[in-house]
Amino acid sequence: MTAKPLRIRKAAVLGAGVMGAQIAAHLTNADVETVLFDLPAKDGPSNGVALKAIGHLGKLKPAPLAEKSRGGQIIPADYAQHLDQLADCDLVIEAIAERLDWKLDLYKKVASHLPEHAVIASNTSGLSINAMADALPEAMRARFCGVHFFNPPRYMHLVELVPTAHTDAAVLEGLEGFLTTTLGKGVVYAKDTPNFIGNRIGVFSMLAAMHHTEQFGLGFDTVDALTGPAIGRPKSATYRTADVVGLDTMAHVIKTMADTLPDDPWHSYFKAPSWLAGLIDQGALGQKSGAGFYKKEGKAIKVLDRDAGNYRDSEQKACDEVAAILAIKNPAEKFAKLRASDDAQAKFLWASFRDLFHYASYHLSDIAETARDVDFAIRWGYGWKLGPFETWQAAGWQQVTQWIEEDIAAGKAMSDAPLPEWVSDGRQGVHGKDGSFSPSKAKALPRSSHPVYERQLFPETVLGEPAGDTGTTVWENDGVRLWTRDGDDVGIISFKTKMNTVNDHVLDGVQRAVEEAEAKLKAAVIWQTSEPFSAGADLKGALGLLQEGKLAQFEAMVANFQATSMKIKYSMVPVVAAVRGLCLGGGCEFQMHSARTVAALESYIGLVEAGVGLLPAGGGLKEIATRASASPVGDAFDNIKRYFETVAMAKVATSALEAKQFGLLRESDLVVFNANELLYVAKQQAGALAESGYRPALPTRHIKVAGDVGTATFKAMLVNMAEGYFISPHDMEIATRIADTLCGGQIERGSEVDEAWLLALERKHFVALAQMEKTQARIAHTMKTGKPLRN
């Protein structure tokens, strides 16, 4: 299959509400010129509504903008004065309130201003896409469809693509490619039914949990303990999720289901429970109003006691029996024990799963083409580790089916609707080597053949699908594996440690892997088979050496760390770092020394050693001083100032774009929006560097540094901060040593040094700090709690 690329240079978003503004932000993150429209303002500038929405983007958390200054790139507009801005738009996304009449009026208003090629999409979460299409001018219908982003659009992977009866297949193919690569999304095709796939199944799951909360007399915090990470779902679980979404929004979605699904066999449950309606009547709308199912009093989290009608301390834990059942690794055994238990919490969980499986299977043919679409929609849109059909299949399809049928017959299920015939036709599940089951085709369908997925060398799989090619091992030790895929000559270096931390085995392994690549391959990529890229050095091993008094071994480990970074930098074949997720400390230093970094947008990059009482000593400070010296603008001190605060405060960039701003990524480094395409792009870059006659740069021998004057200037700033109690004496000690290293030590300003000089400074200060009691206390505290200690 070949899909014609959809070239989108400029886009417009109609509606500057919460979703519209954030969709505009993410388009701008992806370098799409974007106009944000809203109604003309009653006071001030005509485009004031859009202006205010753009200004608000910088205050939202999590941040919709991958880098704050991008907000200034969004063009604010209003329907009265700026409709001519639509004339050269390639994509127009409508994101106004969920009123069909308002949407249709808006389409009439903009129709004559749109170019003939523009794709028009509605971000509705549940209104009929076909009803909208039928009201459009005939010429626009082939270019119209639903594109439903999940909130927040930057972070939620799911986008539901909803065709109408008129939508041109080429438009859908082009949009799928654009959404996947340019915006980094996981696309699922949904049928035009109320709430589509994600919210239809996800909201029903919450309604079932609410029904069974009452049925089994459980507290809201107990239900959240049962329906969060304990069963592979987000920490926000059920009731915290409702608070975050907004209880009024939740009630509106439930009412939409009630109004639009009158024939659904579960229709009687599509109503807000009395206690949810009661909270809304009191104005307790969840997080946005300060109280909902939960509220914060000081540092304490309180939960609503349904019976008493007041707030009490939240306990949020499962009982011992159910906690033990949930800890069982085997899903079949786990489900058998849940169903057999007389405990109310176990009964709640079994009933919630049973009714979810029943509902999802009953409606599969109405809402989606395959079971894969449902499982991905729930995983990507709701953050579950496994979708409903995967969970059912893992627990033993036939046994669970029998139990569901028994419960339906006994009147225990929420509905007496029969399971579809295909459920009990002898199958072992819905996902397998041939694809995923499609009720409309009565067979398994393979994955999409859209060429965009050729860029995903290890695509996300559903349970039961065959695993991808694990490649051919070239060389490995206990810390690292060097391997190739499809017999090509670009090696992949992957770590074997927990959180891909760096220990002696990794250091020795990377050096040997680079040597093997030089001898046998044309290039190498450092890529981890799962996130993160690297959480940094193995603190446990380092602290152990210090506490045992093995200082010589500790110093040798630091020197070996630097040798590994230098091996990467001066490799005779290009070594490209493919970064996603956390890239901290030593992991950050490795990518700084690579020939090029390809980073997923959601990469969180930082030199964080100061947080544990140390300074970067894997060549990171040396590399910063080198980059500052090479800058054609400003002197060594001016160029190093921006880095100093970043390193001394252990700042972590909240996106790959921000990491460029911090100087931790180079301008020549690439940012990829879809993490599943990261390895493909990194291998392409490594291969291209090799094919263009790559040689490592000559060793840097003339690094101009700020010297003792630079260090003294930084120290004066630090003294002021210490006197104002903004930093502790130990913070000052660490920051002073960072400054001394970045400035090249106690030498004259403007002196030139080489890399070896700076590496020696790193080692000296790192080893000195590591021996200090307060640093060792910081390391121990971080290892125990995962949080920094400010002592």
Coordinates of N, CA, C and O in Angstrom, one line a residue, residues 172 205 283 352 399 456 458 492 562 714 731 755 757:
L172 N -8.0 10.1 4.8 CA -7.8 9.3 6.0 C -6.4 8.8 6.1 O -5.7 8.9 7.2
S205 N -16.6 1.5 32.2 CA -15.8 0.9 33.3 C -15.9 1.7 34.6 O -16.0 1.1 35.7
G283 N -21.4 22.3 44.4 CA -20.3 23.0 43.7 C -18.9 22.3 43.9 O -17.9 22.9 43.6
S352 N -16.6 -6.0 38.7 CA -16.2 -4.9 37.8 C -15.5 -5.4 36.5 O -15.9 -5.0 35.4
Q399 N -12.5 -20.2 30.5 CA -12.9 -20.3 31.8 C -13.6 -19.0 32.3 O -14.7 -19.1 32.9
Q456 N 8.1 2.0 12.5 CA 8.1 1.5 13.8 C 8.7 0.1 13.8 O 8.0 -0.9 13.6
F458 N 9.8 -1.7 16.3 CA 9.3 -2.5 17.4 C 8.0 -1.9 17.8 O 7.9 -1.2 18.9
I492 N 23.2 -2.1 17.4 CA 22.4 -1.5 18.5 C 23.0 -1.9 19.8 O 23.2 -3.0 20.1
Q562 N 34.6 8.3 32.5 CA 35.1 9.3 31.5 C 35.7 8.7 30.2 O 35.4 9.1 29.1
F714 N 31.0 33.6 39.9 CA 30.0 32.6 40.3 C 29.9 32.6 41.8 O 28.8 32.5 42.4
D731 N 25.2 23.0 49.5 CA 24.8 23.4 48.2 C 25.9 24.3 47.6 O 26.3 24.2 46.4
E755 N 41.0 18.7 26.8 CA 40.0 17.9 27.4 C 40.5 17.2 28.6 O 39.8 17.1 29.7
W757 N 42.7 18.1 30.8 CA 42.8 19.0 31.9 C 41.4 19.1 32.6 O 41.3 19.0 33.8

